[in-house]
CSV table of C-alpha atoms and ligand atoms in Angstrom, one decimal:
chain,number,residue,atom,x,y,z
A,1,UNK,CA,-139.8,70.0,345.8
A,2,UNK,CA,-137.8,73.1,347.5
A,3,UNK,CA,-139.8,75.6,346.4
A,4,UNK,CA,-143.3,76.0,345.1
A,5,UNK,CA,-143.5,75.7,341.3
A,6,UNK,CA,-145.7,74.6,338.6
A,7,UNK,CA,-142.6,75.5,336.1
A,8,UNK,CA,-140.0,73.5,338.2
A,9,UNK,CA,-143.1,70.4,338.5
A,10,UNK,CA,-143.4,70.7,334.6
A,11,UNK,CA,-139.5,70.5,333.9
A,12,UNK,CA,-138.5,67.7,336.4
A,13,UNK,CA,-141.7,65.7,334.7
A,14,UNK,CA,-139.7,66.4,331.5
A,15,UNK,CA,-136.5,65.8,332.5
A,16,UNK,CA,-137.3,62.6,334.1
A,17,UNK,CA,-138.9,60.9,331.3
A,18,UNK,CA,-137.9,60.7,327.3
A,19,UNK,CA,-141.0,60.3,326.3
A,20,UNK,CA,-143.2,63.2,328.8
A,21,UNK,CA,-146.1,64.6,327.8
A,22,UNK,CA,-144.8,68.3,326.1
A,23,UNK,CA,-142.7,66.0,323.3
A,24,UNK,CA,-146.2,64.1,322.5
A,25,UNK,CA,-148.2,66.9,322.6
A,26,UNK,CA,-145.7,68.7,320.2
A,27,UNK,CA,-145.5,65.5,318.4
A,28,UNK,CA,-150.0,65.5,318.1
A,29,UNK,CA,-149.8,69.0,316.5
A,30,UNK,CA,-147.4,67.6,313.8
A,31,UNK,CA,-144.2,68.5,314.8
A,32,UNK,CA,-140.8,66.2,313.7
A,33,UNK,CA,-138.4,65.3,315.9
A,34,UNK,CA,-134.7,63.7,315.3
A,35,UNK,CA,-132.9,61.7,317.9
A,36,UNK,CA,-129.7,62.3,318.7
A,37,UNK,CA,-126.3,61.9,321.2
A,38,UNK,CA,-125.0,63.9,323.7
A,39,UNK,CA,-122.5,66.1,323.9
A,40,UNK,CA,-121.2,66.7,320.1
A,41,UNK,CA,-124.1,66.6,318.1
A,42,UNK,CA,-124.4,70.4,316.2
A,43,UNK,CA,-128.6,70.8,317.8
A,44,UNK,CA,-128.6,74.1,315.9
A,45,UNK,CA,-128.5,71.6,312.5
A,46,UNK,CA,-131.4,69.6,313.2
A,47,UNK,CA,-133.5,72.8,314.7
A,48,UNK,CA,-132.4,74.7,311.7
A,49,UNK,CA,-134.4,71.9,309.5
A,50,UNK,CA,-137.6,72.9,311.5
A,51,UNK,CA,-137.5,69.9,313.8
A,52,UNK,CA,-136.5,69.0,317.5
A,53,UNK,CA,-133.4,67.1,318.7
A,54,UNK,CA,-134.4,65.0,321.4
A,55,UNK,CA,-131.7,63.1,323.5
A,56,UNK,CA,-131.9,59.2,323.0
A,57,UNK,CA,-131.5,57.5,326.1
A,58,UNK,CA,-132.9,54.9,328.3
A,59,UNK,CA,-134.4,56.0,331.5
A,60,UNK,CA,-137.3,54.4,331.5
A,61,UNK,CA,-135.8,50.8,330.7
A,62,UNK,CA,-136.8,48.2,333.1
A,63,UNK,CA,-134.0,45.9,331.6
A,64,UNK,CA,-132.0,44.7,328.9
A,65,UNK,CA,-133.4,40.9,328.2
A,66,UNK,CA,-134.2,42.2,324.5
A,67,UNK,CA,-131.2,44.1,323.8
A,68,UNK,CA,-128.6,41.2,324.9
A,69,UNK,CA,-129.3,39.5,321.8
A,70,UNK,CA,-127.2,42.4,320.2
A,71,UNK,CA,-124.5,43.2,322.6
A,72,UNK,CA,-121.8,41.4,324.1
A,73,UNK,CA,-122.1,41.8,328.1
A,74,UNK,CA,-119.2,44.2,327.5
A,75,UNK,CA,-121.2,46.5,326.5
A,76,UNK,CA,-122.3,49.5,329.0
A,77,UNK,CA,-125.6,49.4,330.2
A,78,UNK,CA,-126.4,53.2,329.1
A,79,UNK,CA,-126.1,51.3,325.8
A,80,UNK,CA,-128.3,48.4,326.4
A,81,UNK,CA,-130.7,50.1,328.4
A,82,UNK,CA,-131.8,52.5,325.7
A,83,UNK,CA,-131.7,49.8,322.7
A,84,UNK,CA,-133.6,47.8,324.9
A,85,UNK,CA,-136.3,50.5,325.0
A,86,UNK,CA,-135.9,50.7,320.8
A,87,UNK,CA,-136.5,47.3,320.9
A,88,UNK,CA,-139.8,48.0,322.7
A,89,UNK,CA,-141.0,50.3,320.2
A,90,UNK,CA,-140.3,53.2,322.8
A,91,UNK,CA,-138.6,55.4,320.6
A,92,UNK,CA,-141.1,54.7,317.5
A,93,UNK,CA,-142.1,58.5,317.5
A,94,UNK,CA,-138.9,59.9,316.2
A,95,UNK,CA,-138.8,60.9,312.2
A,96,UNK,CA,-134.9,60.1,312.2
A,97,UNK,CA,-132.2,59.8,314.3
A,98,UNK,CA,-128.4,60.8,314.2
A,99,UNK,CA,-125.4,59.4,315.6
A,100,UNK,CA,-121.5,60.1,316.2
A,101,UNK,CA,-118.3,58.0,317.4
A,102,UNK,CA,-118.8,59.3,320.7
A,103,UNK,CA,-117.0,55.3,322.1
A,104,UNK,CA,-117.3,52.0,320.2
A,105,UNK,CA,-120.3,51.3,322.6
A,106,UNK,CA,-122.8,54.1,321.6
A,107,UNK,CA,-121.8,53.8,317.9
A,108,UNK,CA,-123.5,49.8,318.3
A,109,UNK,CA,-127.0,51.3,318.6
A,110,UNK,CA,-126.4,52.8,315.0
A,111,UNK,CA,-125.2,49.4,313.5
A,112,UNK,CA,-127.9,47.5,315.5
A,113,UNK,CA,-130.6,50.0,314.4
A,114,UNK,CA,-129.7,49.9,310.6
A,115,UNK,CA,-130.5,46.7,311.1
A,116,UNK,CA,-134.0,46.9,312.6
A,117,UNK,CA,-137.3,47.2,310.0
A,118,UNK,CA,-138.1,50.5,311.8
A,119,UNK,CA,-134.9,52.0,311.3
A,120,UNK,CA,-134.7,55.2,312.5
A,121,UNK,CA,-131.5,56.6,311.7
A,122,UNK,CA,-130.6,58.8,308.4
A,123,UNK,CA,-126.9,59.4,309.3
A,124,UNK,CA,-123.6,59.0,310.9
A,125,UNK,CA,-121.1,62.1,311.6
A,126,UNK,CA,-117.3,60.9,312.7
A,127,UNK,CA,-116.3,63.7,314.8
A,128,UNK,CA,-112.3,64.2,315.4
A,129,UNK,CA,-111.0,63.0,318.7
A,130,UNK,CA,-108.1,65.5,318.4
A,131,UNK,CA,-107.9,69.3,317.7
A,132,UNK,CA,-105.9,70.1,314.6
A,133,UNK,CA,-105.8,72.2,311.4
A,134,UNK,CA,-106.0,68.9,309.4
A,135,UNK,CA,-109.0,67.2,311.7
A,136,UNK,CA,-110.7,71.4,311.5
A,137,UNK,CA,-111.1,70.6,307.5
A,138,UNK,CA,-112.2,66.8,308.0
A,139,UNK,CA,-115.1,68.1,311.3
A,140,UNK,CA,-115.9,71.1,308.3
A,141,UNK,CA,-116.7,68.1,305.9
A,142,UNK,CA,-118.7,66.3,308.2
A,143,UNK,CA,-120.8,69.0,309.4
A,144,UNK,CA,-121.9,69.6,305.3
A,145,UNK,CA,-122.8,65.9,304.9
A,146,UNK,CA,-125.3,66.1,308.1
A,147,UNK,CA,-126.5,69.2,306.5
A,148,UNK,CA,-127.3,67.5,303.5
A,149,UNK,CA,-128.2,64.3,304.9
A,150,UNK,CA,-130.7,66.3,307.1
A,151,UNK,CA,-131.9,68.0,304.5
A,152,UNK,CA,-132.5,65.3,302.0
A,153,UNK,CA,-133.8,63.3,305.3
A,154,UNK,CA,-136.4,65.8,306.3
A,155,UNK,CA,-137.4,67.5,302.6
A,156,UNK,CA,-136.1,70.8,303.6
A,157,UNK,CA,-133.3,73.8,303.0
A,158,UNK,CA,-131.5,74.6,305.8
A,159,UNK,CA,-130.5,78.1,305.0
A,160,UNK,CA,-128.1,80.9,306.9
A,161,UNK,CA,-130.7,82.2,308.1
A,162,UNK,CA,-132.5,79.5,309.6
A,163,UNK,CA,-129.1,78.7,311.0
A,164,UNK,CA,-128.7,81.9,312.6
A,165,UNK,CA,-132.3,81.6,313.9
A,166,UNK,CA,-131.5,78.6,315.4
A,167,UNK,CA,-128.1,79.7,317.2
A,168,UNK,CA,-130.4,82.4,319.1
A,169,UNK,CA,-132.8,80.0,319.9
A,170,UNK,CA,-130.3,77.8,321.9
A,171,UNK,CA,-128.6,80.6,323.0
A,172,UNK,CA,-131.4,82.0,324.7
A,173,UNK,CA,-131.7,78.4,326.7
A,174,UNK,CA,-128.0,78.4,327.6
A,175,UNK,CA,-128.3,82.0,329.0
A,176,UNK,CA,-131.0,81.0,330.8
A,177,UNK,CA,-129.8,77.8,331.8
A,178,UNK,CA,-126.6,80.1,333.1
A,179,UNK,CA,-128.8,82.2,334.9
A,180,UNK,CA,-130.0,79.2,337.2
A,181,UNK,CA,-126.8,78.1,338.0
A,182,UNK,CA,-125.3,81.4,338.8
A,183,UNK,CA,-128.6,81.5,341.5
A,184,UNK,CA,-126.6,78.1,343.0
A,185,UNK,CA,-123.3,80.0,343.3
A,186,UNK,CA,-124.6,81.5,346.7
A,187,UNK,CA,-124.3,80.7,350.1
A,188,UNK,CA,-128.0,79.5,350.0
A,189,UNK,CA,-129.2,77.4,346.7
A,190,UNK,CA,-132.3,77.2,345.0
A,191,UNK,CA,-132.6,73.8,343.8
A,192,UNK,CA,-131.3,70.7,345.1
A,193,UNK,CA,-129.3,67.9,342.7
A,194,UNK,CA,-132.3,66.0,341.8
A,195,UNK,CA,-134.0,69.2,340.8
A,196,UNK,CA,-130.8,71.0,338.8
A,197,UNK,CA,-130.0,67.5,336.8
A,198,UNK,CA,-133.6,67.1,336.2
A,199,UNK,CA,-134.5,70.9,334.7
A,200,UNK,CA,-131.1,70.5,332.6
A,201,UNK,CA,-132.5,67.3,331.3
A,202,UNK,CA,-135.6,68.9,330.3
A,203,UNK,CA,-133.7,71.0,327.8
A,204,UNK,CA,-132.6,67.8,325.2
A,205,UNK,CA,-136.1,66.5,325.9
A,206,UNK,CA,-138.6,68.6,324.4
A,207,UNK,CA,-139.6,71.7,322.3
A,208,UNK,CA,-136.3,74.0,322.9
A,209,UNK,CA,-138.8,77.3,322.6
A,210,UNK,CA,-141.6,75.6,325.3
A,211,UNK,CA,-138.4,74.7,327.4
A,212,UNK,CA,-137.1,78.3,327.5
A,213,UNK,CA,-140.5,79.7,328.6
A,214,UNK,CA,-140.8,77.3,331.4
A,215,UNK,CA,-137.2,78.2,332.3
A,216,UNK,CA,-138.0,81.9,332.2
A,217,UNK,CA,-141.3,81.5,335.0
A,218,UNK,CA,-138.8,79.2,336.9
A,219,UNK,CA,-136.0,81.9,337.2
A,220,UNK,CA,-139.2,84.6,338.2
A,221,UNK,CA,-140.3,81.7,341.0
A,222,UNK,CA,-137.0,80.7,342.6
A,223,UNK,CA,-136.4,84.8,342.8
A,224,UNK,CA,-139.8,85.2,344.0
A,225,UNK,CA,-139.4,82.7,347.1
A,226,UNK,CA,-136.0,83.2,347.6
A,227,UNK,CA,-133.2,80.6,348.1
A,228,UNK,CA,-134.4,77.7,350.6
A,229,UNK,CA,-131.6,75.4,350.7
A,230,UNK,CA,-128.4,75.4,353.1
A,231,UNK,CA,-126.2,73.1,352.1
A,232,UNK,CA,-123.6,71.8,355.4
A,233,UNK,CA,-121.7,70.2,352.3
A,234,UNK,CA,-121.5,71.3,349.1
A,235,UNK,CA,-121.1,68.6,346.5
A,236,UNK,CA,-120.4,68.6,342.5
A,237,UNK,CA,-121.3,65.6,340.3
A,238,UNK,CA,-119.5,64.9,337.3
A,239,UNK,CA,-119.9,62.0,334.9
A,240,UNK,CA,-121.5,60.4,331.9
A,241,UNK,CA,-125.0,59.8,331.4
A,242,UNK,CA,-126.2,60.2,335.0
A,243,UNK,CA,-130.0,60.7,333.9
A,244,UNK,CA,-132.1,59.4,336.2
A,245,UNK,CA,-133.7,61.0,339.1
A,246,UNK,CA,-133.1,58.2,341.5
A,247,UNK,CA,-129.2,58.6,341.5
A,248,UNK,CA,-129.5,61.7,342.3
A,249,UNK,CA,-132.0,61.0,345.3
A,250,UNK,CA,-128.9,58.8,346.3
A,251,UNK,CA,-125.5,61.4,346.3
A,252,UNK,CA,-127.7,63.6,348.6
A,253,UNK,CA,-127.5,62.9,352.7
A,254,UNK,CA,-126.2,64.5,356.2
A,255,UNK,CA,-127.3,68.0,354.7
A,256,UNK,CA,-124.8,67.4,351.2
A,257,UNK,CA,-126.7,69.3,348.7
A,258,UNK,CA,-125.2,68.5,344.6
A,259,UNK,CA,-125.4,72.3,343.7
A,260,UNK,CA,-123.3,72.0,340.3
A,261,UNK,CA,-122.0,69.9,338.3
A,262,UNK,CA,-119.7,68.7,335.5
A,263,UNK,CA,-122.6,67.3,333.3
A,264,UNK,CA,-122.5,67.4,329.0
A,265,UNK,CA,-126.1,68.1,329.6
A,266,UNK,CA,-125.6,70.9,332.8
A,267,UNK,CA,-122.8,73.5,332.9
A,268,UNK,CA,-121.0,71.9,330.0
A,269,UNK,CA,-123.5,72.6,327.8
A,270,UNK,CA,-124.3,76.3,328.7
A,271,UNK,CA,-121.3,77.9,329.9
A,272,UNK,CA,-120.4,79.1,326.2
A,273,UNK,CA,-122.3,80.7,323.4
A,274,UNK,CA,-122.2,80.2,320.2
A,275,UNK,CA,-121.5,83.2,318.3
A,276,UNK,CA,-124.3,85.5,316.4
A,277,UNK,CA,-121.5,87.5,314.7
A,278,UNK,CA,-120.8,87.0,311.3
A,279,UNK,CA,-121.2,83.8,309.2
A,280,UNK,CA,-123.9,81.0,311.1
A,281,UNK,CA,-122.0,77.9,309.9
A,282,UNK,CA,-118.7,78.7,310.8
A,283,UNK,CA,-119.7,79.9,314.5
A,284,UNK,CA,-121.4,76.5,314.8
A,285,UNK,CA,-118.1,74.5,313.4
A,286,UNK,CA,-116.1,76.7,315.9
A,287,UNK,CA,-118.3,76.2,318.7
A,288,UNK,CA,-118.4,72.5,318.5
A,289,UNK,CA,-115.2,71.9,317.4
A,290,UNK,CA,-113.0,74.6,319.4
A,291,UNK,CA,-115.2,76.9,321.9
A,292,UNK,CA,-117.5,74.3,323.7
A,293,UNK,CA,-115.7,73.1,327.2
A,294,UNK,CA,-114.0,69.7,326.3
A,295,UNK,CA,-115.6,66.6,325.9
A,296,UNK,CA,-114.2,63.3,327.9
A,297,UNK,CA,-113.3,61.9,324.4
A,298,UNK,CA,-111.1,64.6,323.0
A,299,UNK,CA,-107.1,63.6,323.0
A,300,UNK,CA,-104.9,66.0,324.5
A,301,UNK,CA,-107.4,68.1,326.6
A,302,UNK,CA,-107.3,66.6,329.7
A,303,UNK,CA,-105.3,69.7,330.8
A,304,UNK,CA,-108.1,71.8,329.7
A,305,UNK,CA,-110.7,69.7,331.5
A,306,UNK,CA,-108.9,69.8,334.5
A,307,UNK,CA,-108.5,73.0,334.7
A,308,UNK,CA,-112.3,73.6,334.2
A,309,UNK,CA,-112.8,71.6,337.3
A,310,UNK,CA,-110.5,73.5,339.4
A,311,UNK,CA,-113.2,76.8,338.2
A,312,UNK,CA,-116.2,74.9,338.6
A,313,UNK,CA,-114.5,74.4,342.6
A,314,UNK,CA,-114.4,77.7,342.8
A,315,UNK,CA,-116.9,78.6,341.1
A,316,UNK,CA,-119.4,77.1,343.1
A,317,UNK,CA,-117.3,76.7,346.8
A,318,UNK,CA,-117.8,72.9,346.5
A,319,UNK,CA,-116.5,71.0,349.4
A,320,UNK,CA,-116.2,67.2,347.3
A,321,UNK,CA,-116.6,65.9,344.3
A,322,UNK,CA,-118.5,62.7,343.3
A,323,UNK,CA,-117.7,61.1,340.2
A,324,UNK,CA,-119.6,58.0,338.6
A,325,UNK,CA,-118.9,55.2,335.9
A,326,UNK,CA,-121.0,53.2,334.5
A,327,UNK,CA,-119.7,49.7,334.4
A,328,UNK,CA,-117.5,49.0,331.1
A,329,UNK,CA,-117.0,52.4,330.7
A,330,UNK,CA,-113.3,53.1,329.2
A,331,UNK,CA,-114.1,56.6,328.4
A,332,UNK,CA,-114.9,57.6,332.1
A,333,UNK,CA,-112.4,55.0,333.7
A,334,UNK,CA,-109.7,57.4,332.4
A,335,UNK,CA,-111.4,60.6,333.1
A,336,UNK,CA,-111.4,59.2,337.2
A,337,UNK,CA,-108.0,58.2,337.2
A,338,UNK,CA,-107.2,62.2,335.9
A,339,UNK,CA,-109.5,63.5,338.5
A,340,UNK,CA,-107.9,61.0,341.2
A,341,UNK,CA,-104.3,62.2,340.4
A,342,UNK,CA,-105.5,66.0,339.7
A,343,UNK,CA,-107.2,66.3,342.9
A,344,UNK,CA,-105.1,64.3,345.2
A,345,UNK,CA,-102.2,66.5,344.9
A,346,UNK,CA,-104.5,69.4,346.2
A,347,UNK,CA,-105.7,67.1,349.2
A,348,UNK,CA,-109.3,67.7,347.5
A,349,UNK,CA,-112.3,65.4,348.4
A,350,UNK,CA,-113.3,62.9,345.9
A,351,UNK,CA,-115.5,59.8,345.7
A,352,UNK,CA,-115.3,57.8,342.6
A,353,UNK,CA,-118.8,55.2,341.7
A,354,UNK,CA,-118.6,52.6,339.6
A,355,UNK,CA,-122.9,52.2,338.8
A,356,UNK,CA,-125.2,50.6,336.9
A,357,UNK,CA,-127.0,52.9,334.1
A,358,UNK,CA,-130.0,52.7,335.8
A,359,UNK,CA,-128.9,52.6,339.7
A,360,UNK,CA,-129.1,49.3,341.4
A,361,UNK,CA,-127.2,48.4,344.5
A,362,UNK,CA,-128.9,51.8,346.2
A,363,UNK,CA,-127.6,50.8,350.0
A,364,UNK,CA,-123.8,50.3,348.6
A,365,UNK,CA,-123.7,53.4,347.6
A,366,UNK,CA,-125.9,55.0,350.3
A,367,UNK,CA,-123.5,53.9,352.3
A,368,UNK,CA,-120.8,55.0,350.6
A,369,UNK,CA,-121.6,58.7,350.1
A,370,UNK,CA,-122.8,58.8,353.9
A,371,UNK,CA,-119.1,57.9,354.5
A,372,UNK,CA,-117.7,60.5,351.7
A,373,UNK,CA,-120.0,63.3,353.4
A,374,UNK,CA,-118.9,62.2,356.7
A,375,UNK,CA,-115.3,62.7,355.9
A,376,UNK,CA,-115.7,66.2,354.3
A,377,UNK,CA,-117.6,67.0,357.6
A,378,UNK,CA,-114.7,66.1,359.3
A,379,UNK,CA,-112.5,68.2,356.6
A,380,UNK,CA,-114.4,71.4,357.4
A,381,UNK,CA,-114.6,70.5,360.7
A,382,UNK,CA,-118.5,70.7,361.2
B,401,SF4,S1,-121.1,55.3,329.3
B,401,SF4,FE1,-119.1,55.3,328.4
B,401,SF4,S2,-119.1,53.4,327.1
B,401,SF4,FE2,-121.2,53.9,327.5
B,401,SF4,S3,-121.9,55.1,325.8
B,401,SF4,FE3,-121.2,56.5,327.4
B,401,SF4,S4,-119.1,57.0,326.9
B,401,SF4,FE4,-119.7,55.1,325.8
C-alpha cells in the first residue's frame, strides 16, 4: 500500500472480494441485501426498501466448468464467471436479486437463475437504449414496477421520504468518492490503480453508510500523509467490468501510475448528483435516465461519451489511455473502435486489450503495456 491506512486496508479487502467480511457481518445482525447490475440499476430503490444493493459479479471464480452447461462459449466470461459462482452457492446470502437488459449476455444469468431451485431474483427492469420523450414515459413505467416489485418482494413501503433519505445517502458517497479523485488530479497522487479501482469497488459491495465512514478516515489519512506517488506516465483505464485487483497489478509498470479512470463503478458513477430538490422519484428517473454520464449501451451518445473522455484527459493530465474487452464482448468492441477513431485524429496514446474476465495470459499483456508505456515515454520525451 502507498500510504499507511487501516481505512484504505479495510476498502481494498472490500473491494476485492463480493463476499468480504463488512457484507456478512451486516448480513449476521439481520440486514437484507438485493443483488444487482452495474451501471443502470436506480440503488436509491433498493436502499429506500431498507436493504443493500450489492454488485453481482464474479471475482472470486476459479472457473466456469459449472456454468458451461448454461452458456454457449459465446458467452463473455464476466457472465460465466459469476453464474459459475451462483452455481456454487456463492451468492446464497442475497434476499433477491434484480436485473436489466444491460447486453443479451448479462440478461442470461436472469433466465438461467429463474431456472435454479434457489432462485434469487424478484424482477426484471428493460431500460431504454435511446433517449426520447416516448422511451422517458416507457423508463417512468419501469421504474414503478421495480418499486412495486421491490416492495411486494421485500414486505415494505417505499415512501418519498425514504426515497429522499436514500438520495442523500448516496450522495454523500459520490461526494466523497469525488473528493478522492479530485486528490489524483495533482501532480503527485495518492493512490495508485490497484488502490483507486479497489476503494470504488468497495462502494457496490457493502453497507453504503459503513462505506462512507471508511471513505471519510481515508480522505483524513491520504491528507494527513500527503501525496506519495509520482507518476513518469499518467495512464486512464476505461472499460467494462475490470474488477479484479490483479489486472490492475498488470496496466502498472516503468513508473505508469492508472490515476483515473472511465469505470461505471469510478468517475462514472460519482461525477453527478442526483438532485435533493423537489420531488425524490422524479430526480431519480432524471438522474438515471438523462443526468448520469452515458452508459456504453445508450444509442446515439457516443458523441457525449466522447466528449467526456476528452475532460477526463484533461481533467486528470493523462498521458495514455488503456482500454480493455472482455472476449465476446459487442458492447465494448464498439466503444474501442469510437475511442480508436476519436483519439487517433488527436495523435492521442491508446492501447486497446482484448482479456479474459478474470485475467489470464498475464506476460502477453505485461508485455504489451511495457511497450504502450514505452512509447508514451518516448511521446513526452522522458
Ligand atoms: S462484458 Fe460485455 S457482453 Fe459481458 S456482460 Fe458486460 S456488456 Fe455484456
Amino acid at each position: 500500500m502507498t500510504i499507511q491506512s487501516q481505512a484504505l486496508k479495510a476498502l481494498i479487502e472490500v473491494g476485492s472480494n463480493p463476499y468480504n467480511a463488512e457484507l456478512q457481518n451486516f448480513i449476521r445482525k439481520g440486514g437484507k441485501t438485493c443483488g444487482f447490475l452495474f451501471q443502470e440499476t436506480p440503488e436509491e430503490i433498493i436502499t429506500a426498501a431498507g436493504v443493500v444493493p450489492v454488485y453481482i459479479r464474479g471475482t472470486k471464480s476459479e472457473g466456469t466448468e459449472m456454468a458451461e452447461a448454461y452458456f454457449r462459449q459465446l458467452t463473455c466470461n464476466y457472465v460465466r464467471n459469476t453464474f459459475n459462482e451462483i452455481l456454487d452457492d456463492k451468492w446464497d446470502f442475497l434476499d433477491g436479486a434484480v436485473f436489466y437488459n444491460l447486453c443479451d449476455h448479462a440478461r442470461r444469468i436472469f433466465d438461467n437463475w429463474q431456472t435454479l431451485p434457489d432462485n434469487k431474483t424478484y424482477h426484471f427492469m428493460y431500460i431504454p437504449k435511446k433517449r426520447s420523450d416516448l422511451s422517458k414515459d416507457f423508463y417512468r413505467q419501469e421504474i414503478k414496477k421495480l418499486i412495486e416489485a421491490t416492495e411486494k418482494h421485500f414486505g415494505v413501503e417505499i415512501t418519498k421520504e425514504k426515497l429522499s433519505e436514500a438520495i442523500k445517502l448516496h450522495n454523500e458517497m459520490r461526494r466523497l468518492q469525488k473528493e478522492i479523485y479530485d486528490l489524483q488530479k495533482e501532480e503527485k497522487v495518492y493512490l495508485d490503480g490497484t488502490e483507486l479501482a479497489m476503494v470504488m469497488m468497495a462502494g457496490v459491495s457493502m453497507p453504503r453508510d459503513k462505506y462512507s465512514d471508511l471513505l471519510r478516515t481515508l480522505i483524513s489519512d491520504l491528507k494527513a500523509q500527503g501525496p506519495q506517488i509520482e507518476p513518469k506516465v499518467r495512464l486512464l483505464y476505461t472499460g467494462g467490468h475490470a474488477d479484479n485487483p490483479k489486472f490492475f497489478d498488470l496496466l502498472e509498470q516503468q513508473g505508469a501510475v492508472v490515476v483515473a479512470d472511465n469505470d461505471s463503478f469510478g468517475t462514472r458513477a460519482c461525477d453527478v448528483l442526483v438532485s435533493e430538490e423537489g420531488d425524490p422519484l422524479e430526480a431519480i428517473i432524471e438522474y438515471y435516465y438523462q443526468q448520469k454520464p452515458a452508459a456504453t449501451r445508450q444509442f446515439g451518445t457516443h458523441e457525449e461519451r466522447l466528449a467526456r473522455l476528452d475532460q477526463l484527459i484533461e481533467n486528470y493530465r493523462i498521458d495514455g489511455i488503456i482500454s480493455s474487452r472482455l472476449f465476446m464482448c459487442d458492447i465494448w468492441a464498439f466503444e474501442q473502435f469510437l475511442m480508436r477513431n476519436h483519439l487517433q485524429k488527436k495523435n492521442f496514446p491508446l492501447l486497446e486489450l482484448e482479456v479474459d474476465y478474470n485475467p489470464e495470459g498475464e506476460g502477453q499483456i505485461r508485455t504489451r503495456v511495457q511497450a504502450f508505456v514505452e512509447s508514451v515515454c518516448d511521446k513526452k520525451n522522458i
